[in-house]
């Protein structure tokens, strides 16, 4: 229980730092975003290590303490999942900002420098339209790429959650097996103790029988002499 409390407190503090770094991403300038995301990723690895230690500590608990620890670990896992989902959203938002933000800033001055359509020839208008269409198509492809990356990240998170659920299930199975072994060990110890008591009773009985036999033999020997003395006097 003490080990679980130590690692759960450590996980809670790390989650606080992770949430603080995620909030920093909202107002952080673009150049500092990768550094903050790297710090968040490192914090996530440390939290996972703490969670593994918590699961190990839970396997050593028993009774109501175990249920309480499992409940607290589930709350920490929910909080951790929300932080990761928010981090991935901020990560994708940063990618979109990097993809489209500079383009929008560059397009502004260009639009001011463009000629009016009335001053262009038909060929220039068609060429300009083709250029704009290609730029729009490129941006759409980038947007589709970001969407596909988001789907992949969501799929990876789902797979990881399934793995964690399977791991928790394996821990529970091991705990049940351990309890079964302990119950069998208790039964064996009870049988050994009963056999010990039985052997002790038999030994006491044997000692009593031997004492009785010794008493009978001594009494027989002493009594025989006493019986033989009157006959001798009659003669």
Tab-separated table of C-alpha atoms in Angstrom:
chain	number	residue	atom	x	y	z
A	1	UNK	CA	0.000	0.000	0.000
A	2	UNK	CA	2.847	2.397	0.799
A	3	UNK	CA	4.532	1.664	-2.547
A	4	UNK	CA	1.297	2.344	-4.405
A	5	UNK	CA	0.804	5.619	-2.522
A	6	UNK	CA	4.335	6.714	-3.427
A	7	UNK	CA	3.980	5.990	-7.152
A	8	UNK	CA	0.426	7.341	-7.370
A	9	UNK	CA	1.530	10.637	-5.777
A	10	UNK	CA	4.429	10.793	-8.239
A	11	UNK	CA	2.023	10.161	-11.156
A	12	UNK	CA	-0.327	12.887	-9.924
A	13	UNK	CA	2.502	15.434	-9.744
A	14	UNK	CA	3.725	14.475	-13.207
A	15	UNK	CA	0.187	14.828	-14.564
A	16	UNK	CA	0.030	18.328	-13.077
A	17	UNK	CA	3.243	19.240	-14.910
A	18	UNK	CA	1.935	17.665	-18.113
A	19	UNK	CA	-1.300	19.665	-17.935
A	20	UNK	CA	0.707	22.839	-17.308
A	21	UNK	CA	2.880	22.228	-20.385
A	22	UNK	CA	-0.197	21.517	-22.503
A	23	UNK	CA	-1.721	24.847	-21.423
A	24	UNK	CA	1.522	26.580	-22.420
A	25	UNK	CA	1.008	25.364	-25.994
A	26	UNK	CA	-2.042	27.610	-26.385
A	27	UNK	CA	-0.084	30.881	-26.241
A	28	UNK	CA	3.405	29.620	-27.056
A	29	UNK	CA	5.152	31.000	-30.160
A	30	UNK	CA	5.643	28.591	-33.058
A	31	UNK	CA	9.451	28.131	-32.568
A	32	UNK	CA	9.022	27.009	-28.937
A	33	UNK	CA	6.200	24.534	-29.645
A	34	UNK	CA	8.480	21.543	-30.532
A	35	UNK	CA	10.444	21.982	-27.308
A	36	UNK	CA	7.288	21.985	-25.168
A	37	UNK	CA	5.907	18.954	-27.024
A	38	UNK	CA	9.182	17.089	-26.400
A	39	UNK	CA	8.911	17.858	-22.677
A	40	UNK	CA	5.331	16.545	-22.713
A	41	UNK	CA	6.405	13.319	-24.462
A	42	UNK	CA	9.151	12.743	-21.880
A	43	UNK	CA	6.685	13.345	-19.065
A	44	UNK	CA	4.293	10.822	-20.628
A	45	UNK	CA	7.026	8.162	-20.585
A	46	UNK	CA	7.709	8.818	-16.901
A	47	UNK	CA	3.996	8.605	-16.079
A	48	UNK	CA	3.750	5.256	-17.854
A	49	UNK	CA	6.630	3.924	-15.772
A	50	UNK	CA	4.859	5.095	-12.611
A	51	UNK	CA	1.661	3.371	-13.752
A	52	UNK	CA	3.522	0.092	-14.247
A	53	UNK	CA	4.939	0.407	-10.735
A	54	UNK	CA	1.413	1.103	-9.417
A	55	UNK	CA	0.088	-2.049	-11.102
A	56	UNK	CA	2.882	-4.070	-9.539
A	57	UNK	CA	2.069	-2.594	-6.130
A	58	UNK	CA	-1.640	-3.404	-6.612
A	59	UNK	CA	-0.799	-7.053	-7.278
A	60	UNK	CA	0.790	-7.171	-3.820
A	61	UNK	CA	-2.252	-5.659	-2.084
A	62	UNK	CA	-5.253	-7.596	-0.823
A	63	UNK	CA	-8.769	-6.972	0.423
A	64	UNK	CA	-10.344	-3.492	0.407
A	65	UNK	CA	-6.958	-1.809	-0.094
A	66	UNK	CA	-6.643	-3.457	-3.486
A	67	UNK	CA	-10.049	-2.212	-4.641
A	68	UNK	CA	-9.267	1.304	-3.447
A	69	UNK	CA	-5.912	1.264	-5.278
A	70	UNK	CA	-7.508	0.012	-8.485
A	71	UNK	CA	-10.109	2.787	-8.326
A	72	UNK	CA	-7.465	5.463	-7.818
A	73	UNK	CA	-5.340	4.061	-10.645
A	74	UNK	CA	-8.371	4.103	-12.969
A	75	UNK	CA	-8.940	7.793	-12.161
A	76	UNK	CA	-5.286	8.563	-12.906
A	77	UNK	CA	-5.556	6.626	-16.187
A	78	UNK	CA	-8.623	8.634	-17.237
A	79	UNK	CA	-6.816	11.852	-16.474
A	80	UNK	CA	-3.761	10.614	-18.366
A	81	UNK	CA	-5.864	9.689	-21.428
A	82	UNK	CA	-7.467	13.141	-21.487
A	83	UNK	CA	-4.046	14.790	-21.332
A	84	UNK	CA	-2.734	12.657	-24.179
A	85	UNK	CA	-5.777	13.338	-26.353
A	86	UNK	CA	-5.457	17.076	-25.710
A	87	UNK	CA	-1.729	16.931	-26.448
A	88	UNK	CA	-2.318	15.178	-29.782
A	89	UNK	CA	-4.939	17.766	-30.664
A	90	UNK	CA	-2.520	20.580	-29.853
A	91	UNK	CA	0.203	18.768	-31.798
A	92	UNK	CA	-2.007	18.561	-34.893
A	93	UNK	CA	-3.122	22.174	-34.433
A	94	UNK	CA	0.521	23.209	-34.359
A	95	UNK	CA	1.144	21.252	-37.574
A	96	UNK	CA	-1.783	22.934	-39.272
A	97	UNK	CA	-0.554	26.307	-38.115
A	98	UNK	CA	2.871	25.535	-39.527
A	99	UNK	CA	1.324	24.382	-42.810
A	100	UNK	CA	-1.223	27.151	-43.369
A	101	UNK	CA	-0.219	30.025	-41.130
A	102	UNK	CA	2.800	31.153	-43.146
A	103	UNK	CA	0.921	30.753	-46.390
A	104	UNK	CA	-1.891	32.988	-45.186
A	105	UNK	CA	0.581	35.622	-44.025
A	106	UNK	CA	2.379	35.543	-47.381
A	107	UNK	CA	-0.810	35.616	-49.420
A	108	UNK	CA	-1.890	38.925	-47.848
A	109	UNK	CA	0.874	41.110	-49.353
A	110	UNK	CA	0.621	39.208	-52.621
A	111	UNK	CA	-3.050	39.954	-52.961
A	112	UNK	CA	-2.346	43.661	-52.479
A	113	UNK	CA	0.278	43.576	-55.229
A	114	UNK	CA	-1.904	41.714	-57.712
A	115	UNK	CA	-3.392	43.471	-60.624
A	116	UNK	CA	-7.116	43.902	-60.900
A	117	UNK	CA	-8.902	41.434	-63.123
A	118	UNK	CA	-9.956	44.265	-65.387
A	119	UNK	CA	-6.296	45.035	-66.084
A	120	UNK	CA	-5.463	41.395	-67.029
A	121	UNK	CA	-5.885	39.708	-70.327
A	122	UNK	CA	-7.930	36.534	-70.686
A	123	UNK	CA	-4.819	34.392	-70.811
A	124	UNK	CA	-3.450	36.028	-67.667
A	125	UNK	CA	-6.753	35.450	-65.868
A	126	UNK	CA	-6.737	31.759	-66.875
A	127	UNK	CA	-3.100	31.357	-65.824
A	128	UNK	CA	-3.773	33.074	-62.543
A	129	UNK	CA	-6.801	30.823	-61.987
A	130	UNK	CA	-4.694	27.737	-62.661
A	131	UNK	CA	-2.093	28.904	-60.148
A	132	UNK	CA	-4.744	29.549	-57.498
A	133	UNK	CA	-6.321	26.171	-58.202
A	134	UNK	CA	-2.982	24.407	-57.791
A	135	UNK	CA	-2.321	26.264	-54.537
A	136	UNK	CA	-5.766	25.345	-53.244
A	137	UNK	CA	-5.234	21.726	-54.272
A	138	UNK	CA	-1.877	21.605	-52.474
A	139	UNK	CA	-3.471	23.002	-49.330
A	140	UNK	CA	-6.249	20.437	-49.523
A	141	UNK	CA	-3.687	17.651	-49.868
A	142	UNK	CA	-1.870	18.980	-46.823
A	143	UNK	CA	-5.135	19.087	-44.910
A	144	UNK	CA	-5.882	15.498	-45.929
A	145	UNK	CA	-2.394	14.519	-44.792
A	146	UNK	CA	-2.979	16.106	-41.383
A	147	UNK	CA	-6.330	14.296	-41.163
A	148	UNK	CA	-4.702	10.968	-41.953
A	149	UNK	CA	-2.032	11.619	-39.332
A	150	UNK	CA	-4.754	12.389	-36.801
A	151	UNK	CA	-6.485	9.104	-37.657
A	152	UNK	CA	-3.231	7.207	-37.248
A	153	UNK	CA	-2.577	8.852	-33.885
A	154	UNK	CA	-6.116	8.037	-32.739
A	155	UNK	CA	-5.651	4.439	-33.885
A	156	UNK	CA	-2.341	4.196	-32.034
A	157	UNK	CA	-3.971	5.545	-28.862
A	158	UNK	CA	-6.788	3.016	-29.173
A	159	UNK	CA	-4.304	0.160	-29.638
A	160	UNK	CA	-2.330	1.324	-26.620
A	161	UNK	CA	-5.486	1.516	-24.516
A	162	UNK	CA	-6.367	-2.035	-25.529
A	163	UNK	CA	-2.875	-3.165	-24.584
A	164	UNK	CA	-3.203	-1.502	-21.188
A	165	UNK	CA	-6.571	-3.198	-20.644
A	166	UNK	CA	-5.048	-6.550	-21.562
A	167	UNK	CA	-2.125	-5.907	-19.226
A	168	UNK	CA	-4.501	-5.066	-16.368
A	169	UNK	CA	-6.413	-8.260	-17.151
A	170	UNK	CA	-3.200	-10.273	-17.002
A	171	UNK	CA	-2.330	-8.677	-13.660
A	172	UNK	CA	-5.751	-9.616	-12.313
A	173	UNK	CA	-5.337	-13.192	-13.563
A	174	UNK	CA	-1.931	-13.445	-11.898
A	175	UNK	CA	-3.428	-12.081	-8.683
A	176	UNK	CA	-6.193	-14.683	-8.783
A	177	UNK	CA	-3.628	-17.427	-9.392
A	178	UNK	CA	-1.572	-16.153	-6.468
A	179	UNK	CA	-4.615	-16.215	-4.221
A	180	UNK	CA	-5.335	-19.780	-5.305
A	181	UNK	CA	-1.767	-20.804	-4.488
A	182	UNK	CA	-2.036	-19.144	-1.072
A	183	UNK	CA	-5.289	-20.957	-0.328
A	184	UNK	CA	-3.758	-24.281	-1.313
A	185	UNK	CA	-0.699	-23.522	0.828
A	186	UNK	CA	-2.949	-22.748	3.808
A	187	UNK	CA	-4.764	-26.066	3.336
A	188	UNK	CA	-1.458	-27.940	3.181
A	189	UNK	CA	-0.239	-26.196	6.333
A	190	UNK	CA	-3.483	-27.129	8.106
A	191	UNK	CA	-3.036	-30.766	7.078
A	192	UNK	CA	0.576	-30.752	8.281
A	193	UNK	CA	-0.495	-29.237	11.620
A	194	UNK	CA	-3.260	-31.824	12.060
A	195	UNK	CA	-0.823	-34.616	11.279
A	196	UNK	CA	1.599	-33.165	13.793
A	197	UNK	CA	-1.092	-33.137	16.471
A	198	UNK	CA	-2.093	-36.710	15.573
A	199	UNK	CA	1.506	-37.921	15.785
A	200	UNK	CA	1.892	-36.151	19.119
A	201	UNK	CA	-1.236	-37.815	20.491
A	202	UNK	CA	-0.050	-41.226	19.279
A	203	UNK	CA	3.354	-40.649	20.891
A	204	UNK	CA	1.710	-39.688	24.191
A	205	UNK	CA	-0.487	-42.795	24.009
A	206	UNK	CA	2.549	-45.010	23.365
A	207	UNK	CA	4.362	-43.456	26.357
A	208	UNK	CA	1.322	-44.036	28.563
A	209	UNK	CA	1.088	-47.673	27.445
A	210	UNK	CA	4.790	-48.188	28.136
A	211	UNK	CA	4.422	-46.650	31.606
A	212	UNK	CA	1.462	-48.931	32.353
A	213	UNK	CA	3.429	-51.971	31.180
A	214	UNK	CA	6.406	-50.987	33.323
A	215	UNK	CA	4.137	-50.514	36.340
A	216	UNK	CA	2.496	-53.895	35.737
A	217	UNK	CA	5.866	-55.619	35.419
A	218	UNK	CA	7.200	-53.984	38.575
A	219	UNK	CA	4.012	-54.713	40.454
A	220	UNK	CA	4.068	-58.318	39.272
A	221	UNK	CA	7.631	-58.761	40.376
A	222	UNK	CA	7.066	-57.204	43.803
A	223	UNK	CA	3.715	-58.929	44.304
A	224	UNK	CA	5.192	-62.393	43.436
A	225	UNK	CA	7.774	-62.088	46.163
A	226	UNK	CA	5.164	-61.083	48.718
A	227	UNK	CA	2.969	-64.060	47.796
A	228	UNK	CA	5.887	-66.500	48.006
A	229	UNK	CA	6.914	-65.591	51.588
A	230	UNK	CA	3.801	-67.022	53.506
A	231	UNK	CA	4.172	-70.440	51.906
A	232	UNK	CA	7.730	-70.600	52.998
A	233	UNK	CA	6.745	-69.852	56.603
A	234	UNK	CA	4.115	-72.679	56.621
A	235	UNK	CA	6.688	-75.206	55.630
